[in-house]
Amino acid sequence: MLNFARGRSQPRSTRSMPLSGMEYPDPKRKSNFVGKILMAATLTALCIIMLKQSPNFNTLSRFSEHEEGVTHVLVTGGAGYIGSHAALRLLKESYRVTIVDNLSRGNIGAVKVLQKLFPEPGQLQFVYADLGDAKAVNKIFSENAFDAVMHFAAVAYVGESTLDPLKYFNVIGSDPEGRLGEAPKPELREHGRISGACFDAAHGVIPGLKVKGTDYKTHDGTCIRDYIDVTDLVDAHVKALKKAKPGEVGIYNVGTGRGRSVKEFVEACKKATGVEIKVDYLPRRPGDYAEVFSDPTKIRRELNWTAQLTDLQESLQIAWRWQKAHRDGYAAAS
């Protein structure tokens, strides 16, 4: 006798059913599981490929170990005017470079220019840090294998040096190929170098130049200074680096050995920019000496170094080209 239950029919279960201690899995569920594994494996492979293509892949190991035939140089203040030009020269000569800068005066835009020029792994790294932080400095040295240090991190603006004279020297010019230049931050412009003031006056950012002191015992009454092109300055540092030996100290005057008056500088600036810049003559500034220029005899004798770019107007023209092309400094690159 057969009994048929009355009511709605029930859908057949799709779950696996045990039979005699065995389980038969659902083929659709197995297929879904395999698909997930394949997707995870594919994503992992893609991530590895992307990491290998990244400029930072394995960078830590390259910077943290000494490598035969490669000199690793720490450039402090490497985001600044002089430091960035030094880093550029070193990178062009296949040095490995680590830039450390707190960006209080430097420009991250300069670092970005260098990163774009030298994107290969193990060439360049930037570390944001303050050298006044001993813990940070110790960490940097513990994580990197440096062979040499070029120290450019400093407070070196003219206005500030009136409280601590002769803290500064006069550097002019910029990269002849137009990749880098001088771009002081707006809040520091009034303390900057005379070349910066000259370009600001030519741009119309300020109404004119202010020359402080016309009664010094010089041929035209204004101060005399030794103006050195940044390219020459960097060249001297690189030559010193190549000659350097552990335990030996060399101290050198780096300059042209020839002084130029402030009036001569102003006239060269007018010709370089093509602008008839207004000049206001004011009383002396505290801390200024009448004449300051270097004697480069020792560096010429021991390192065979002599300044090559000694045409004041030409150096200013090169710098002016960069200034005209970068009215806002490195703002665009930043």
PDB file of N, CA and C in Angstrom, residues 204-295:
ATOM      1  N   GLY A 204      60.491  92.081 -11.421  1.00  0.00           N
ATOM      2  CA  GLY A 204      59.506  93.028 -10.902  1.00  0.00           C
ATOM      3  C   GLY A 204      58.882  92.577  -9.600  1.00  0.00           C
ATOM      4  N   VAL A 205      59.442  91.535  -8.992  1.00  0.00           N
ATOM      5  CA  VAL A 205      58.936  91.046  -7.705  1.00  0.00           C
ATOM      6  C   VAL A 205      59.227  92.062  -6.609  1.00  0.00           C
ATOM      7  N   ILE A 206      60.384  92.704  -6.706  1.00  0.00           N
ATOM      8  CA  ILE A 206      60.740  93.796  -5.799  1.00  0.00           C
ATOM      9  C   ILE A 206      61.049  95.020  -6.656  1.00  0.00           C
ATOM     10  N   PRO A 207      60.927  96.231  -6.099  1.00  0.00           N
ATOM     11  CA  PRO A 207      61.085  97.444  -6.914  1.00  0.00           C
ATOM     12  C   PRO A 207      62.502  97.695  -7.407  1.00  0.00           C
ATOM     13  N   GLY A 208      63.501  97.124  -6.732  1.00  0.00           N
ATOM     14  CA  GLY A 208      64.872  97.358  -7.153  1.00  0.00           C
ATOM     15  C   GLY A 208      65.854  96.725  -6.193  1.00  0.00           C
ATOM     16  N   LEU A 209      67.132  96.974  -6.427  1.00  0.00           N
ATOM     17  CA  LEU A 209      68.193  96.448  -5.567  1.00  0.00           C
ATOM     18  C   LEU A 209      68.571  97.460  -4.503  1.00  0.00           C
ATOM     19  N   LYS A 210      68.957  96.946  -3.353  1.00  0.00           N
ATOM     20  CA  LYS A 210      69.432  97.804  -2.277  1.00  0.00           C
ATOM     21  C   LYS A 210      70.894  97.475  -2.008  1.00  0.00           C
ATOM     22  N   VAL A 211      71.771  98.403  -2.302  1.00  0.00           N
ATOM     23  CA  VAL A 211      73.195  98.225  -2.079  1.00  0.00           C
ATOM     24  C   VAL A 211      73.555  98.932  -0.775  1.00  0.00           C
ATOM     25  N   LYS A 212      74.051  98.161   0.161  1.00  0.00           N
ATOM     26  CA  LYS A 212      74.319  98.705   1.493  1.00  0.00           C
ATOM     27  C   LYS A 212      75.810  98.989   1.673  1.00  0.00           C
ATOM     28  N   GLY A 213      76.130 100.260   1.696  1.00  0.00           N
ATOM     29  CA  GLY A 213      77.506 100.685   1.916  1.00  0.00           C
ATOM     30  C   GLY A 213      78.196 101.154   0.657  1.00  0.00           C
ATOM     31  N   THR A 214      78.523 102.447   0.618  1.00  0.00           N
ATOM     32  CA  THR A 214      79.234 103.005  -0.546  1.00  0.00           C
ATOM     33  C   THR A 214      80.487 103.773  -0.125  1.00  0.00           C
ATOM     34  N   ASP A 215      80.876 103.620   1.138  1.00  0.00           N
ATOM     35  CA  ASP A 215      82.021 104.379   1.648  1.00  0.00           C
ATOM     36  C   ASP A 215      83.151 103.478   2.135  1.00  0.00           C
ATOM     37  N   TYR A 216      83.212 102.271   1.589  1.00  0.00           N
ATOM     38  CA  TYR A 216      84.316 101.376   1.943  1.00  0.00           C
ATOM     39  C   TYR A 216      85.586 101.803   1.196  1.00  0.00           C
ATOM     40  N   LYS A 217      86.747 101.406   1.703  1.00  0.00           N
ATOM     41  CA  LYS A 217      88.008 101.751   1.068  1.00  0.00           C
ATOM     42  C   LYS A 217      88.313 100.786  -0.074  1.00  0.00           C
ATOM     43  N   THR A 218      87.476 100.884  -1.111  1.00  0.00           N
ATOM     44  CA  THR A 218      87.643 100.083  -2.320  1.00  0.00           C
ATOM     45  C   THR A 218      87.620 101.032  -3.513  1.00  0.00           C
ATOM     46  N   HIS A 219      87.869 100.536  -4.703  1.00  0.00           N
ATOM     47  CA  HIS A 219      87.991 101.417  -5.862  1.00  0.00           C
ATOM     48  C   HIS A 219      86.695 102.142  -6.209  1.00  0.00           C
ATOM     49  N   ASP A 220      85.525 101.584  -5.829  1.00  0.00           N
ATOM     50  CA  ASP A 220      84.264 102.292  -6.114  1.00  0.00           C
ATOM     51  C   ASP A 220      83.409 102.496  -4.863  1.00  0.00           C
ATOM     52  N   GLY A 221      83.973 102.202  -3.703  1.00  0.00           N
ATOM     53  CA  GLY A 221      83.269 102.446  -2.443  1.00  0.00           C
ATOM     54  C   GLY A 221      82.378 101.324  -1.967  1.00  0.00           C
ATOM     55  N   THR A 222      82.112 100.305  -2.812  1.00  0.00           N
ATOM     56  CA  THR A 222      81.254  99.197  -2.399  1.00  0.00           C
ATOM     57  C   THR A 222      82.102  97.977  -2.049  1.00  0.00           C
ATOM     58  N   CYS A 223      81.484  97.033  -1.323  1.00  0.00           N
ATOM     59  CA  CYS A 223      82.199  95.840  -0.875  1.00  0.00           C
ATOM     60  C   CYS A 223      82.712  95.011  -2.047  1.00  0.00           C
ATOM     61  N   ILE A 224      83.796  94.325  -1.813  1.00  0.00           N
ATOM     62  CA  ILE A 224      84.361  93.423  -2.810  1.00  0.00           C
ATOM     63  C   ILE A 224      84.243  91.994  -2.313  1.00  0.00           C
ATOM     64  N   ARG A 225      83.723  91.123  -3.178  1.00  0.00           N
ATOM     65  CA  ARG A 225      83.504  89.724  -2.823  1.00  0.00           C
ATOM     66  C   ARG A 225      83.994  88.808  -3.937  1.00  0.00           C
ATOM     67  N   ASP A 226      84.212  87.553  -3.578  1.00  0.00           N
ATOM     68  CA  ASP A 226      84.650  86.530  -4.532  1.00  0.00           C
ATOM     69  C   ASP A 226      83.421  85.711  -4.917  1.00  0.00           C
ATOM     70  N   TYR A 227      82.945  85.873  -6.131  1.00  0.00           N
ATOM     71  CA  TYR A 227      81.751  85.166  -6.596  1.00  0.00           C
ATOM     72  C   TYR A 227      82.166  83.914  -7.372  1.00  0.00           C
ATOM     73  N   ILE A 228      81.725  82.749  -6.900  1.00  0.00           N
ATOM     74  CA  ILE A 228      82.097  81.491  -7.537  1.00  0.00           C
ATOM     75  C   ILE A 228      80.874  80.818  -8.132  1.00  0.00           C
ATOM     76  N   ASP A 229      81.020  80.291  -9.341  1.00  0.00           N
ATOM     77  CA  ASP A 229      79.919  79.592 -10.000  1.00  0.00           C
ATOM     78  C   ASP A 229      79.681  78.252  -9.311  1.00  0.00           C
ATOM     79  N   VAL A 230      78.420  77.887  -9.141  1.00  0.00           N
ATOM     80  CA  VAL A 230      78.058  76.657  -8.426  1.00  0.00           C
ATOM     81  C   VAL A 230      78.649  75.426  -9.101  1.00  0.00           C
ATOM     82  N   THR A 231      78.802  75.456 -10.418  1.00  0.00           N
ATOM     83  CA  THR A 231      79.400  74.325 -11.128  1.00  0.00           C
ATOM     84  C   THR A 231      80.860  74.146 -10.743  1.00  0.00           C
ATOM     85  N   ASP A 232      81.589  75.250 -10.615  1.00  0.00           N
ATOM     86  CA  ASP A 232      82.978  75.185 -10.162  1.00  0.00           C
ATOM     87  C   ASP A 232      83.061  74.706  -8.715  1.00  0.00           C
ATOM     88  N   LEU A 233      82.168  75.201  -7.889  1.00  0.00           N
ATOM     89  CA  LEU A 233      82.157  74.827  -6.477  1.00  0.00           C
ATOM     90  C   LEU A 233      81.960  73.317  -6.318  1.00  0.00           C
ATOM     91  N   VAL A 234      81.011  72.768  -7.066  1.00  0.00           N
ATOM     92  CA  VAL A 234      80.750  71.324  -7.010  1.00  0.00           C
ATOM     93  C   VAL A 234      81.951  70.547  -7.536  1.00  0.00           C
ATOM     94  N   ASP A 235      82.559  71.049  -8.588  1.00  0.00           N
ATOM     95  CA  ASP A 235      83.726  70.378  -9.157  1.00  0.00           C
ATOM     96  C   ASP A 235      84.851  70.264  -8.125  1.00  0.00           C
ATOM     97  N   ALA A 236      85.033  71.302  -7.331  1.00  0.00           N
ATOM     98  CA  ALA A 236      86.059  71.268  -6.285  1.00  0.00           C
ATOM     99  C   ALA A 236      85.741  70.183  -5.260  1.00  0.00           C
ATOM    100  N   HIS A 237      84.476  70.049  -4.898  1.00  0.00           N
ATOM    101  CA  HIS A 237      84.090  69.030  -3.925  1.00  0.00           C
ATOM    102  C   HIS A 237      84.316  67.622  -4.479  1.00  0.00           C
ATOM    103  N   VAL A 238      84.002  67.424  -5.742  1.00  0.00           N
ATOM    104  CA  VAL A 238      84.175  66.099  -6.348  1.00  0.00           C
ATOM    105  C   VAL A 238      85.659  65.744  -6.435  1.00  0.00           C
ATOM    106  N   LYS A 239      86.493  66.710  -6.772  1.00  0.00           N
ATOM    107  CA  LYS A 239      87.936  66.451  -6.827  1.00  0.00           C
ATOM    108  C   LYS A 239      88.468  66.129  -5.436  1.00  0.00           C
ATOM    109  N   ALA A 240      87.980  66.824  -4.434  1.00  0.00           N
ATOM    110  CA  ALA A 240      88.400  66.542  -3.060  1.00  0.00           C
ATOM    111  C   ALA A 240      87.952  65.144  -2.648  1.00  0.00           C
ATOM    112  N   LEU A 241      86.758  64.748  -3.064  1.00  0.00           N
ATOM    113  CA  LEU A 241      86.242  63.416  -2.746  1.00  0.00           C
ATOM    114  C   LEU A 241      87.126  62.330  -3.361  1.00  0.00           C
ATOM    115  N   LYS A 242      87.518  62.529  -4.597  1.00  0.00           N
ATOM    116  CA  LYS A 242      88.335  61.525  -5.292  1.00  0.00           C
ATOM    117  C   LYS A 242      89.728  61.392  -4.673  1.00  0.00           C
ATOM    118  N   LYS A 243      90.217  62.477  -4.070  1.00  0.00           N
ATOM    119  CA  LYS A 243      91.549  62.455  -3.453  1.00  0.00           C
ATOM    120  C   LYS A 243      91.514  62.082  -1.973  1.00  0.00           C
ATOM    121  N   ALA A 244      90.334  62.041  -1.405  1.00  0.00           N
ATOM    122  CA  ALA A 244      90.201  61.835   0.039  1.00  0.00           C
ATOM    123  C   ALA A 244      90.706  60.455   0.461  1.00  0.00           C
ATOM    124  N   LYS A 245      91.354  60.423   1.635  1.00  0.00           N
ATOM    125  CA  LYS A 245      91.830  59.178   2.215  1.00  0.00           C
ATOM    126  C   LYS A 245      91.439  59.136   3.685  1.00  0.00           C
ATOM    127  N   PRO A 246      91.043  57.961   4.194  1.00  0.00           N
ATOM    128  CA  PRO A 246      90.649  57.852   5.603  1.00  0.00           C
ATOM    129  C   PRO A 246      91.755  58.336   6.531  1.00  0.00           C
ATOM    130  N   GLY A 247      91.387  59.147   7.491  1.00  0.00           N
ATOM    131  CA  GLY A 247      92.343  59.625   8.475  1.00  0.00           C
ATOM    132  C   GLY A 247      93.119  60.858   8.066  1.00  0.00           C
ATOM    133  N   GLU A 248      92.965  61.301   6.817  1.00  0.00           N
ATOM    134  CA  GLU A 248      93.659  62.490   6.348  1.00  0.00           C
ATOM    135  C   GLU A 248      92.671  63.643   6.188  1.00  0.00           C
ATOM    136  N   VAL A 249      93.072  64.831   6.596  1.00  0.00           N
ATOM    137  CA  VAL A 249      92.203  66.009   6.547  1.00  0.00           C
ATOM    138  C   VAL A 249      92.794  67.043   5.596  1.00  0.00           C
ATOM    139  N   GLY A 250      91.960  67.553   4.721  1.00  0.00           N
ATOM    140  CA  GLY A 250      92.392  68.629   3.828  1.00  0.00           C
ATOM    141  C   GLY A 250      91.432  69.792   3.933  1.00  0.00           C
ATOM    142  N   ILE A 251      91.946  70.977   4.180  1.00  0.00           N
ATOM    143  CA  ILE A 251      91.117  72.181   4.288  1.00  0.00           C
ATOM    144  C   ILE A 251      91.528  73.131   3.175  1.00  0.00           C
ATOM    145  N   TYR A 252      90.551  73.551   2.370  1.00  0.00           N
ATOM    146  CA  TYR A 252      90.866  74.342   1.189  1.00  0.00           C
ATOM    147  C   TYR A 252      89.975  75.568   1.058  1.00  0.00           C
ATOM    148  N   ASN A 253      90.552  76.630   0.550  1.00  0.00           N
ATOM    149  CA  ASN A 253      89.772  77.780   0.108  1.00  0.00           C
ATOM    150  C   ASN A 253      89.285  77.491  -1.306  1.00  0.00           C
ATOM    151  N   VAL A 254      87.990  77.660  -1.528  1.00  0.00           N
ATOM    152  CA  VAL A 254      87.416  77.403  -2.851  1.00  0.00           C
ATOM    153  C   VAL A 254      86.843  78.714  -3.373  1.00  0.00           C
ATOM    154  N   GLY A 255      87.487  79.263  -4.372  1.00  0.00           N
ATOM    155  CA  GLY A 255      87.036  80.525  -4.944  1.00  0.00           C
ATOM    156  C   GLY A 255      87.833  80.833  -6.194  1.00  0.00           C
ATOM    157  N   THR A 256      87.529  81.978  -6.785  1.00  0.00           N
ATOM    158  CA  THR A 256      88.234  82.359  -8.007  1.00  0.00           C
ATOM    159  C   THR A 256      89.567  83.032  -7.703  1.00  0.00           C
ATOM    160  N   GLY A 257      89.662  83.578  -6.484  1.00  0.00           N
ATOM    161  CA  GLY A 257      90.868  84.320  -6.127  1.00  0.00           C
ATOM    162  C   GLY A 257      90.828  85.758  -6.592  1.00  0.00           C
ATOM    163  N   ARG A 258      89.693  86.141  -7.154  1.00  0.00           N
ATOM    164  CA  ARG A 258      89.555  87.509  -7.670  1.00  0.00           C
ATOM    165  C   ARG A 258      88.294  88.141  -7.093  1.00  0.00           C
ATOM    166  N   GLY A 259      88.414  89.313  -6.547  1.00  0.00           N
ATOM    167  CA  GLY A 259      87.262  89.995  -5.985  1.00  0.00           C
ATOM    168  C   GLY A 259      86.562  90.890  -6.986  1.00  0.00           C
ATOM    169  N   ARG A 260      85.242  90.995  -6.862  1.00  0.00           N
ATOM    170  CA  ARG A 260      84.433  91.915  -7.692  1.00  0.00           C
ATOM    171  C   ARG A 260      83.608  92.786  -6.757  1.00  0.00           C
ATOM    172  N   SER A 261      83.483  94.057  -7.093  1.00  0.00           N
ATOM    173  CA  SER A 261      82.701  94.955  -6.245  1.00  0.00           C
ATOM    174  C   SER A 261      81.215  94.745  -6.468  1.00  0.00           C
ATOM    175  N   VAL A 262      80.440  95.184  -5.499  1.00  0.00           N
ATOM    176  CA  VAL A 262      78.989  95.063  -5.615  1.00  0.00           C
ATOM    177  C   VAL A 262      78.483  95.858  -6.813  1.00  0.00           C
ATOM    178  N   LYS A 263      79.081  97.038  -7.067  1.00  0.00           N
ATOM    179  CA  LYS A 263      78.674  97.826  -8.238  1.00  0.00           C
ATOM    180  C   LYS A 263      78.963  97.067  -9.531  1.00  0.00           C
ATOM    181  N   GLU A 264      80.100  96.396  -9.593  1.00  0.00           N
ATOM    182  CA  GLU A 264      80.431  95.589 -10.768  1.00  0.00           C
ATOM    183  C   GLU A 264      79.429  94.453 -10.939  1.00  0.00           C
ATOM    184  N   PHE A 265      79.040  93.862  -9.827  1.00  0.00           N
ATOM    185  CA  PHE A 265      78.052  92.782  -9.874  1.00  0.00           C
ATOM    186  C   PHE A 265      76.719  93.295 -10.414  1.00  0.00           C
ATOM    187  N   VAL A 266      76.289  94.434  -9.923  1.00  0.00           N
ATOM    188  CA  VAL A 266      75.008  95.008 -10.353  1.00  0.00           C
ATOM    189  C   VAL A 266      75.009  95.285 -11.858  1.00  0.00           C
ATOM    190  N   GLU A 267      76.109  95.844 -12.347  1.00  0.00           N
ATOM    191  CA  GLU A 267      76.201  96.133 -13.785  1.00  0.00           C
ATOM    192  C   GLU A 267      76.165  94.840 -14.606  1.00  0.00           C
ATOM    193  N   ALA A 268      76.848  93.806 -14.125  1.00  0.00           N
ATOM    194  CA  ALA A 268      76.825  92.511 -14.818  1.00  0.00           C
ATOM    195  C   ALA A 268      75.423  91.917 -14.806  1.00  0.00           C
ATOM    196  N   CYS A 269      74.704  92.120 -13.720  1.00  0.00           N
ATOM    197  CA  CYS A 269      73.336  91.611 -13.602  1.00  0.00           C
ATOM    198  C   CYS A 269      72.403  92.323 -14.577  1.00  0.00           C
ATOM    199  N   LYS A 270      72.582  93.625 -14.706  1.00  0.00           N
ATOM    200  CA  LYS A 270      71.760  94.390 -15.657  1.00  0.00           C
ATOM    201  C   LYS A 270      71.967  93.872 -17.081  1.00  0.00           C
ATOM    202  N   LYS A 271      73.226  93.614 -17.444  1.00  0.00           N
ATOM    203  CA  LYS A 271      73.520  93.125 -18.786  1.00  0.00           C
ATOM    204  C   LYS A 271      73.014  91.697 -18.995  1.00  0.00           C
ATOM    205  N   ALA A 272      73.126  90.882 -17.954  1.00  0.00           N
ATOM    206  CA  ALA A 272      72.698  89.487 -18.064  1.00  0.00           C
ATOM    207  C   ALA A 272      71.191  89.367 -18.246  1.00  0.00           C
ATOM    208  N   THR A 273      70.434  90.223 -17.563  1.00  0.00           N
ATOM    209  CA  THR A 273      68.973  90.142 -17.622  1.00  0.00           C
ATOM    210  C   THR A 273      68.377  91.032 -18.700  1.00  0.00           C
ATOM    211  N   GLY A 274      69.148  92.021 -19.131  1.00  0.00           N
ATOM    212  CA  GLY A 274      68.614  92.961 -20.110  1.00  0.00           C
ATOM    213  C   GLY A 274      67.634  93.937 -19.502  1.00  0.00           C
ATOM    214  N   VAL A 275      67.659  94.062 -18.184  1.00  0.00           N
ATOM    215  CA  VAL A 275      66.733  94.955 -17.474  1.00  0.00           C
ATOM    216  C   VAL A 275      67.518  96.058 -16.772  1.00  0.00           C
ATOM    217  N   GLU A 276      67.060  97.280 -16.919  1.00  0.00           N
ATOM    218  CA  GLU A 276      67.695  98.416 -16.255  1.00  0.00           C
ATOM    219  C   GLU A 276      67.167  98.480 -14.824  1.00  0.00           C
ATOM    220  N   ILE A 277      67.797  97.745 -13.966  1.00  0.00           N
ATOM    221  CA  ILE A 277      67.329  97.578 -12.590  1.00  0.00           C
ATOM    222  C   ILE A 277      67.596  98.851 -11.771  1.00  0.00           C
ATOM    223  N   LYS A 278      66.603  99.246 -11.027  1.00  0.00           N
ATOM    224  CA  LYS A 278      66.757 100.400 -10.136  1.00  0.00           C
ATOM    225  C   LYS A 278      67.628 100.006  -8.942  1.00  0.00           C
ATOM    226  N   VAL A 279      68.528 100.906  -8.552  1.00  0.00           N
ATOM    227  CA  VAL A 279      69.433 100.626  -7.437  1.00  0.00           C
ATOM    228  C   VAL A 279      69.335 101.742  -6.401  1.00  0.00           C
ATOM    229  N   ASP A 280      69.087 101.352  -5.157  1.00  0.00           N
ATOM    230  CA  ASP A 280      69.085 102.292  -4.038  1.00  0.00           C
ATOM    231  C   ASP A 280      70.337 102.050  -3.198  1.00  0.00           C
ATOM    232  N   TYR A 281      71.079 103.102  -2.938  1.00  0.00           N
ATOM    233  CA  TYR A 281      72.300 102.999  -2.143  1.00  0.00           C
ATOM    234  C   TYR A 281      71.994 103.401  -0.706  1.00  0.00           C
ATOM    235  N   LEU A 282      72.297 102.509   0.218  1.00  0.00           N
ATOM    236  CA  LEU A 282      71.937 102.678   1.630  1.00  0.00           C
ATOM    237  C   LEU A 282      73.178 102.615   2.508  1.00  0.00           C
ATOM    238  N   PRO A 283      73.025 102.935   3.822  1.00  0.00           N
ATOM    239  CA  PRO A 283      74.165 102.841   4.743  1.00  0.00           C
ATOM    240  C   PRO A 283      74.665 101.402   4.865  1.00  0.00           C
ATOM    241  N   ARG A 284      75.829 101.268   5.454  1.00  0.00           N
ATOM    242  CA  ARG A 284      76.452  99.962   5.629  1.00  0.00           C
ATOM    243  C   ARG A 284      75.565  98.993   6.415  1.00  0.00           C
ATOM    244  N   ARG A 285      75.781  97.712   6.146  1.00  0.00           N
ATOM    245  CA  ARG A 285      75.115  96.665   6.924  1.00  0.00           C
ATOM    246  C   ARG A 285      76.094  96.158   7.980  1.00  0.00           C
ATOM    247  N   PRO A 286      75.646  95.943   9.208  1.00  0.00           N
ATOM    248  CA  PRO A 286      76.552  95.467  10.276  1.00  0.00           C
ATOM    249  C   PRO A 286      77.194  94.135   9.890  1.00  0.00           C
ATOM    250  N   GLY A 287      78.478  94.024  10.174  1.00  0.00           N
ATOM    251  CA  GLY A 287      79.163  92.755   9.966  1.00  0.00           C
ATOM    252  C   GLY A 287      79.858  92.605   8.629  1.00  0.00           C
ATOM    253  N   ASP A 288      79.646  93.530   7.710  1.00  0.00           N
ATOM    254  CA  ASP A 288      80.268  93.425   6.386  1.00  0.00           C
ATOM    255  C   ASP A 288      81.700  93.950   6.393  1.00  0.00           C
ATOM    256  N   TYR A 289      82.604  93.178   5.807  1.00  0.00           N
ATOM    257  CA  TYR A 289      83.976  93.618   5.623  1.00  0.00           C
ATOM    258  C   TYR A 289      84.112  94.268   4.251  1.00  0.00           C
ATOM    259  N   ALA A 290      85.109  95.132   4.098  1.00  0.00           N
ATOM    260  CA  ALA A 290      85.297  95.836   2.829  1.00  0.00           C
ATOM    261  C   ALA A 290      85.661  94.870   1.706  1.00  0.00           C
ATOM    262  N   GLU A 291      86.602  93.953   1.972  1.00  0.00           N
ATOM    263  CA  GLU A 291      87.040  93.004   0.945  1.00  0.00           C
ATOM    264  C   GLU A 291      87.141  91.593   1.509  1.00  0.00           C
ATOM    265  N   VAL A 292      86.542  90.644   0.803  1.00  0.00           N
ATOM    266  CA  VAL A 292      86.642  89.237   1.166  1.00  0.00           C
ATOM    267  C   VAL A 292      86.768  88.430  -0.114  1.00  0.00           C
ATOM    268  N   PHE A 293      87.934  87.845  -0.328  1.00  0.00           N
ATOM    269  CA  PHE A 293      88.087  86.936  -1.455  1.00  0.00           C
ATOM    270  C   PHE A 293      89.128  85.880  -1.092  1.00  0.00           C
ATOM    271  N   SER A 294      89.086  84.767  -1.807  1.00  0.00           N
ATOM    272  CA  SER A 294      89.865  83.602  -1.407  1.00  0.00           C
ATOM    273  C   SER A 294      91.259  83.593  -2.021  1.00  0.00           C
ATOM    274  N   ASP A 295      92.105  82.778  -1.420  1.00  0.00           N
ATOM    275  CA  ASP A 295      93.405  82.453  -1.998  1.00  0.00           C
ATOM    276  C   ASP A 295      93.366  80.956  -2.320  1.00  0.00           C
TER     277      ASP A 295
END
